[in-house]
JSON list of C-alpha atoms in Angstrom, two decimals:
[
{"chain": "A", "resi": 342, "resn": "MET", "atom": "CA", "xyz": [-7.52, 15.64, 30.34]},
{"chain": "A", "resi": 343, "resn": "GLU", "atom": "CA", "xyz": [-5.55, 18.08, 28.28]},
{"chain": "A", "resi": 344, "resn": "PHE", "atom": "CA", "xyz": [-2.98, 17.17, 25.74]},
{"chain": "A", "resi": 345, "resn": "GLU", "atom": "CA", "xyz": [0.42, 18.77, 25.86]},
{"chain": "A", "resi": 346, "resn": "ARG", "atom": "CA", "xyz": [1.11, 21.11, 22.91]},
{"chain": "A", "resi": 347, "resn": "ASP", "atom": "CA", "xyz": [3.59, 19.83, 20.40]},
{"chain": "A", "resi": 348, "resn": "LYS", "atom": "CA", "xyz": [6.47, 22.36, 20.60]},
{"chain": "A", "resi": 349, "resn": "THR", "atom": "CA", "xyz": [8.59, 20.42, 18.13]},
{"chain": "A", "resi": 350, "resn": "PHE", "atom": "CA", "xyz": [6.50, 20.75, 15.06]},
{"chain": "A", "resi": 351, "resn": "PHE", "atom": "CA", "xyz": [9.18, 20.38, 12.47]},
{"chain": "A", "resi": 352, "resn": "THR", "atom": "CA", "xyz": [11.35, 17.83, 14.24]},
{"chain": "A", "resi": 353, "resn": "GLY", "atom": "CA", "xyz": [8.16, 15.79, 15.10]},
{"chain": "A", "resi": 354, "resn": "ARG", "atom": "CA", "xyz": [7.22, 15.83, 11.42]},
{"chain": "A", "resi": 355, "resn": "PHE", "atom": "CA", "xyz": [10.69, 14.67, 10.39]},
{"chain": "A", "resi": 356, "resn": "LYS", "atom": "CA", "xyz": [10.55, 11.86, 12.92]},
{"chain": "A", "resi": 357, "resn": "SER", "atom": "CA", "xyz": [7.16, 10.85, 11.60]},
{"chain": "A", "resi": 358, "resn": "VAL", "atom": "CA", "xyz": [8.49, 10.74, 8.00]},
{"chain": "A", "resi": 359, "resn": "GLY", "atom": "CA", "xyz": [11.40, 8.62, 9.30]},
{"chain": "A", "resi": 360, "resn": "PHE", "atom": "CA", "xyz": [9.03, 6.14, 11.00]},
{"chain": "A", "resi": 361, "resn": "ALA", "atom": "CA", "xyz": [6.91, 5.95, 7.78]},
{"chain": "A", "resi": 362, "resn": "PHE", "atom": "CA", "xyz": [9.95, 5.35, 5.64]},
{"chain": "A", "resi": 363, "resn": "LYS", "atom": "CA", "xyz": [11.13, 2.64, 8.10]},
{"chain": "A", "resi": 364, "resn": "GLY", "atom": "CA", "xyz": [7.72, 1.06, 7.94]},
{"chain": "A", "resi": 365, "resn": "ALA", "atom": "CA", "xyz": [7.72, 1.06, 4.13]},
{"chain": "A", "resi": 366, "resn": "ILE", "atom": "CA", "xyz": [11.13, -0.63, 4.11]},
{"chain": "A", "resi": 367, "resn": "LYS", "atom": "CA", "xyz": [9.91, -3.29, 6.59]},
{"chain": "A", "resi": 368, "resn": "LEU", "atom": "CA", "xyz": [6.90, -3.93, 4.32]},
{"chain": "A", "resi": 369, "resn": "ILE", "atom": "CA", "xyz": [9.01, -4.20, 1.17]},
{"chain": "A", "resi": 370, "resn": "THR", "atom": "CA", "xyz": [11.67, -6.46, 2.83]},
{"chain": "A", "resi": 371, "resn": "THR", "atom": "CA", "xyz": [9.49, -8.75, 4.85]},
{"chain": "A", "resi": 372, "resn": "GLU", "atom": "CA", "xyz": [6.07, -9.20, 3.26]},
{"chain": "A", "resi": 373, "resn": "HIS", "atom": "CA", "xyz": [5.94, -11.41, 0.17]},
{"chain": "A", "resi": 374, "resn": "SER", "atom": "CA", "xyz": [2.68, -9.84, -1.17]},
{"chain": "A", "resi": 375, "resn": "ILE", "atom": "CA", "xyz": [4.25, -6.32, -1.00]},
{"chain": "A", "resi": 376, "resn": "MET", "atom": "CA", "xyz": [7.41, -7.66, -2.71]},
{"chain": "A", "resi": 377, "resn": "VAL", "atom": "CA", "xyz": [5.33, -9.09, -5.52]},
{"chain": "A", "resi": 378, "resn": "GLN", "atom": "CA", "xyz": [3.28, -5.92, -5.84]},
{"chain": "A", "resi": 379, "resn": "THR", "atom": "CA", "xyz": [6.37, -3.75, -5.66]},
{"chain": "A", "resi": 380, "resn": "SER", "atom": "CA", "xyz": [7.99, -5.77, -8.42]},
{"chain": "A", "resi": 381, "resn": "VAL", "atom": "CA", "xyz": [4.83, -5.33, -10.59]},
{"chain": "A", "resi": 382, "resn": "ALA", "atom": "CA", "xyz": [4.88, -1.58, -9.79]},
{"chain": "A", "resi": 383, "resn": "VAL", "atom": "CA", "xyz": [8.52, -1.46, -11.08]},
{"chain": "A", "resi": 384, "resn": "LEU", "atom": "CA", "xyz": [7.64, -3.36, -14.26]},
{"chain": "A", "resi": 385, "resn": "LEU", "atom": "CA", "xyz": [4.63, -1.08, -14.88]},
{"chain": "A", "resi": 386, "resn": "THR", "atom": "CA", "xyz": [6.85, 1.96, -14.44]},
{"chain": "A", "resi": 387, "resn": "ILE", "atom": "CA", "xyz": [9.31, 0.55, -17.00]},
{"chain": "A", "resi": 388, "resn": "ALA", "atom": "CA", "xyz": [6.39, -0.14, -19.30]},
{"chain": "A", "resi": 389, "resn": "GLY", "atom": "CA", "xyz": [5.22, 3.43, -18.87]},
{"chain": "A", "resi": 390, "resn": "PHE", "atom": "CA", "xyz": [8.58, 4.71, -20.21]},
{"chain": "A", "resi": 391, "resn": "TYR", "atom": "CA", "xyz": [8.74, 2.09, -22.97]},
{"chain": "A", "resi": 392, "resn": "TYR", "atom": "CA", "xyz": [5.24, 2.91, -24.20]},
{"chain": "A", "resi": 393, "resn": "LYS", "atom": "CA", "xyz": [5.58, 6.68, -23.54]},
{"chain": "A", "resi": 394, "resn": "ILE", "atom": "CA", "xyz": [2.32, 6.91, -21.67]},
{"chain": "A", "resi": 395, "resn": "SER", "atom": "CA", "xyz": [0.76, 10.36, -21.34]},
{"chain": "A", "resi": 396, "resn": "HIS", "atom": "CA", "xyz": [0.98, 12.72, -18.37]},
{"chain": "A", "resi": 397, "resn": "GLU", "atom": "CA", "xyz": [-2.55, 11.82, -17.39]},
{"chain": "A", "resi": 398, "resn": "GLU", "atom": "CA", "xyz": [-1.84, 8.12, -17.70]},
{"chain": "A", "resi": 399, "resn": "TRP", "atom": "CA", "xyz": [1.18, 8.52, -15.40]},
{"chain": "A", "resi": 400, "resn": "LEU", "atom": "CA", "xyz": [-0.97, 10.25, -12.84]},
{"chain": "A", "resi": 401, "resn": "ILE", "atom": "CA", "xyz": [-3.59, 7.48, -12.90]},
{"chain": "A", "resi": 402, "resn": "GLN", "atom": "CA", "xyz": [-1.02, 4.68, -12.97]},
{"chain": "A", "resi": 403, "resn": "THR", "atom": "CA", "xyz": [0.88, 6.27, -9.94]},
{"chain": "A", "resi": 404, "resn": "LEU", "atom": "CA", "xyz": [-2.39, 6.60, -8.06]},
{"chain": "A", "resi": 405, "resn": "ALA", "atom": "CA", "xyz": [-3.38, 3.00, -8.76]},
{"chain": "A", "resi": 406, "resn": "ILE", "atom": "CA", "xyz": [-0.01, 1.68, -7.64]},
{"chain": "A", "resi": 407, "resn": "GLY", "atom": "CA", "xyz": [-0.07, 3.78, -4.46]},
{"chain": "A", "resi": 408, "resn": "LEU", "atom": "CA", "xyz": [-3.61, 2.65, -3.74]},
{"chain": "A", "resi": 409, "resn": "VAL", "atom": "CA", "xyz": [-2.80, -1.10, -4.02]},
{"chain": "A", "resi": 410, "resn": "LEU", "atom": "CA", "xyz": [0.42, -0.75, -2.00]},
{"chain": "A", "resi": 411, "resn": "GLY", "atom": "CA", "xyz": [-1.29, 1.37, 0.65]},
{"chain": "A", "resi": 412, "resn": "ILE", "atom": "CA", "xyz": [-4.23, -0.93, 1.07]},
{"chain": "A", "resi": 413, "resn": "GLU", "atom": "CA", "xyz": [-1.91, -3.88, 1.20]},
{"chain": "A", "resi": 414, "resn": "GLY", "atom": "CA", "xyz": [0.06, -2.26, 3.94]},
{"chain": "A", "resi": 415, "resn": "ILE", "atom": "CA", "xyz": [-3.15, -1.67, 5.94]},
{"chain": "A", "resi": 416, "resn": "ASN", "atom": "CA", "xyz": [-4.14, -5.33, 5.29]},
{"chain": "A", "resi": 417, "resn": "THR", "atom": "CA", "xyz": [-0.84, -6.49, 6.61]},
{"chain": "A", "resi": 418, "resn": "ALA", "atom": "CA", "xyz": [-1.11, -4.34, 9.72]},
{"chain": "A", "resi": 419, "resn": "VAL", "atom": "CA", "xyz": [-4.64, -5.63, 10.33]},
{"chain": "A", "resi": 420, "resn": "GLU", "atom": "CA", "xyz": [-3.38, -9.25, 9.99]},
{"chain": "A", "resi": 421, "resn": "LYS", "atom": "CA", "xyz": [-0.44, -8.61, 12.35]},
{"chain": "A", "resi": 422, "resn": "VAL", "atom": "CA", "xyz": [-2.64, -7.02, 14.97]},
{"chain": "A", "resi": 423, "resn": "ALA", "atom": "CA", "xyz": [-5.20, -9.85, 14.69]},
{"chain": "A", "resi": 424, "resn": "ASP", "atom": "CA", "xyz": [-2.51, -12.45, 15.03]},
{"chain": "A", "resi": 425, "resn": "PHE", "atom": "CA", "xyz": [-1.01, -10.64, 18.00]},
{"chain": "A", "resi": 426, "resn": "ILE", "atom": "CA", "xyz": [-4.32, -10.43, 19.75]},
{"chain": "A", "resi": 427, "resn": "HIS", "atom": "CA", "xyz": [-5.46, -13.97, 18.98]},
{"chain": "A", "resi": 428, "resn": "PRO", "atom": "CA", "xyz": [-2.61, -16.15, 17.69]},
{"chain": "A", "resi": 429, "resn": "GLU", "atom": "CA", "xyz": [-4.79, -19.29, 17.46]},
{"chain": "A", "resi": 430, "resn": "PHE", "atom": "CA", "xyz": [-7.34, -19.66, 14.74]},
{"chain": "A", "resi": 431, "resn": "HIS", "atom": "CA", "xyz": [-10.63, -18.03, 15.61]},
{"chain": "A", "resi": 432, "resn": "GLU", "atom": "CA", "xyz": [-13.61, -17.68, 13.24]},
{"chain": "A", "resi": 433, "resn": "ARG", "atom": "CA", "xyz": [-14.20, -14.03, 13.96]},
{"chain": "A", "resi": 434, "resn": "ILE", "atom": "CA", "xyz": [-10.48, -13.12, 13.50]},
{"chain": "A", "resi": 435, "resn": "GLY", "atom": "CA", "xyz": [-10.57, -15.05, 10.20]},
{"chain": "A", "resi": 436, "resn": "PHE", "atom": "CA", "xyz": [-13.58, -13.06, 9.14]},
{"chain": "A", "resi": 437, "resn": "ILE", "atom": "CA", "xyz": [-11.82, -9.75, 9.90]},
{"chain": "A", "resi": 438, "resn": "LYS", "atom": "CA", "xyz": [-8.63, -10.91, 7.99]},
{"chain": "A", "resi": 439, "resn": "ASP", "atom": "CA", "xyz": [-10.85, -11.97, 5.02]},
{"chain": "A", "resi": 440, "resn": "ILE", "atom": "CA", "xyz": [-12.51, -8.59, 4.85]},
{"chain": "A", "resi": 441, "resn": "SER", "atom": "CA", "xyz": [-9.16, -6.83, 5.03]},
{"chain": "A", "resi": 442, "resn": "ALA", "atom": "CA", "xyz": [-7.88, -9.03, 2.15]},
{"chain": "A", "resi": 443, "resn": "GLY", "atom": "CA", "xyz": [-11.11, -8.28, 0.25]},
{"chain": "A", "resi": 444, "resn": "ALA", "atom": "CA", "xyz": [-10.19, -4.55, 0.37]},
{"chain": "A", "resi": 445, "resn": "VAL", "atom": "CA", "xyz": [-6.88, -5.40, -1.36]},
{"chain": "A", "resi": 446, "resn": "PHE", "atom": "CA", "xyz": [-8.80, -7.42, -3.89]},
{"chain": "A", "resi": 447, "resn": "PHE", "atom": "CA", "xyz": [-11.02, -4.43, -4.82]},
{"chain": "A", "resi": 448, "resn": "ALA", "atom": "CA", "xyz": [-8.02, -2.11, -5.09]},
{"chain": "A", "resi": 449, "resn": "ALA", "atom": "CA", "xyz": [-6.08, -4.68, -7.23]},
{"chain": "A", "resi": 450, "resn": "MET", "atom": "CA", "xyz": [-9.14, -5.20, -9.55]},
{"chain": "A", "resi": 451, "resn": "ALA", "atom": "CA", "xyz": [-9.43, -1.42, -10.03]},
{"chain": "A", "resi": 452, "resn": "ALA", "atom": "CA", "xyz": [-5.75, -1.21, -10.78]},
{"chain": "A", "resi": 453, "resn": "LEU", "atom": "CA", "xyz": [-5.99, -4.07, -13.24]},
{"chain": "A", "resi": 454, "resn": "ALA", "atom": "CA", "xyz": [-8.82, -2.24, -15.07]},
{"chain": "A", "resi": 455, "resn": "ILE", "atom": "CA", "xyz": [-6.68, 0.90, -15.14]},
{"chain": "A", "resi": 456, "resn": "PHE", "atom": "CA", "xyz": [-3.61, -0.87, -16.46]},
{"chain": "A", "resi": 457, "resn": "SER", "atom": "CA", "xyz": [-5.76, -2.67, -19.05]},
{"chain": "A", "resi": 458, "resn": "ILE", "atom": "CA", "xyz": [-7.24, 0.60, -20.25]},
{"chain": "A", "resi": 459, "resn": "ILE", "atom": "CA", "xyz": [-3.72, 2.17, -20.48]},
{"chain": "A", "resi": 460, "resn": "TYR", "atom": "CA", "xyz": [-1.74, -0.73, -21.97]},
{"chain": "A", "resi": 461, "resn": "ILE", "atom": "CA", "xyz": [-3.97, -2.97, -24.05]},
{"chain": "A", "resi": 462, "resn": "PRO", "atom": "CA", "xyz": [-4.35, -0.32, -26.85]},
{"chain": "A", "resi": 463, "resn": "LYS", "atom": "CA", "xyz": [-0.55, 0.16, -26.92]},
{"chain": "A", "resi": 464, "resn": "ILE", "atom": "CA", "xyz": [0.29, -3.48, -27.14]}
]
């Protein structure tokens, strides 16, 4: 089976960005965990300006925030797919969802370490 060549490279990319933006808005407006983490990200951004963190600290902070939000988005998608496939409780689905949540935990702990290294000396 051959795939049809994408003759609309630029318009296709613009549509993809639109879908991604729409997904980000859905995450921020419907998922409580993302709402909390986005609020923390805004507070950390304000703290970065207040404490005048360095260029390198901004880079690492931005990466940490993006990592946590991105992994949380993937976790949310895994949970939604799992619930769609098997709405009732199932031990194996629970195991999959726990692993997905564990990935968020690892990202959040790494971010907490980064924020501690950046801000504890400044406070």
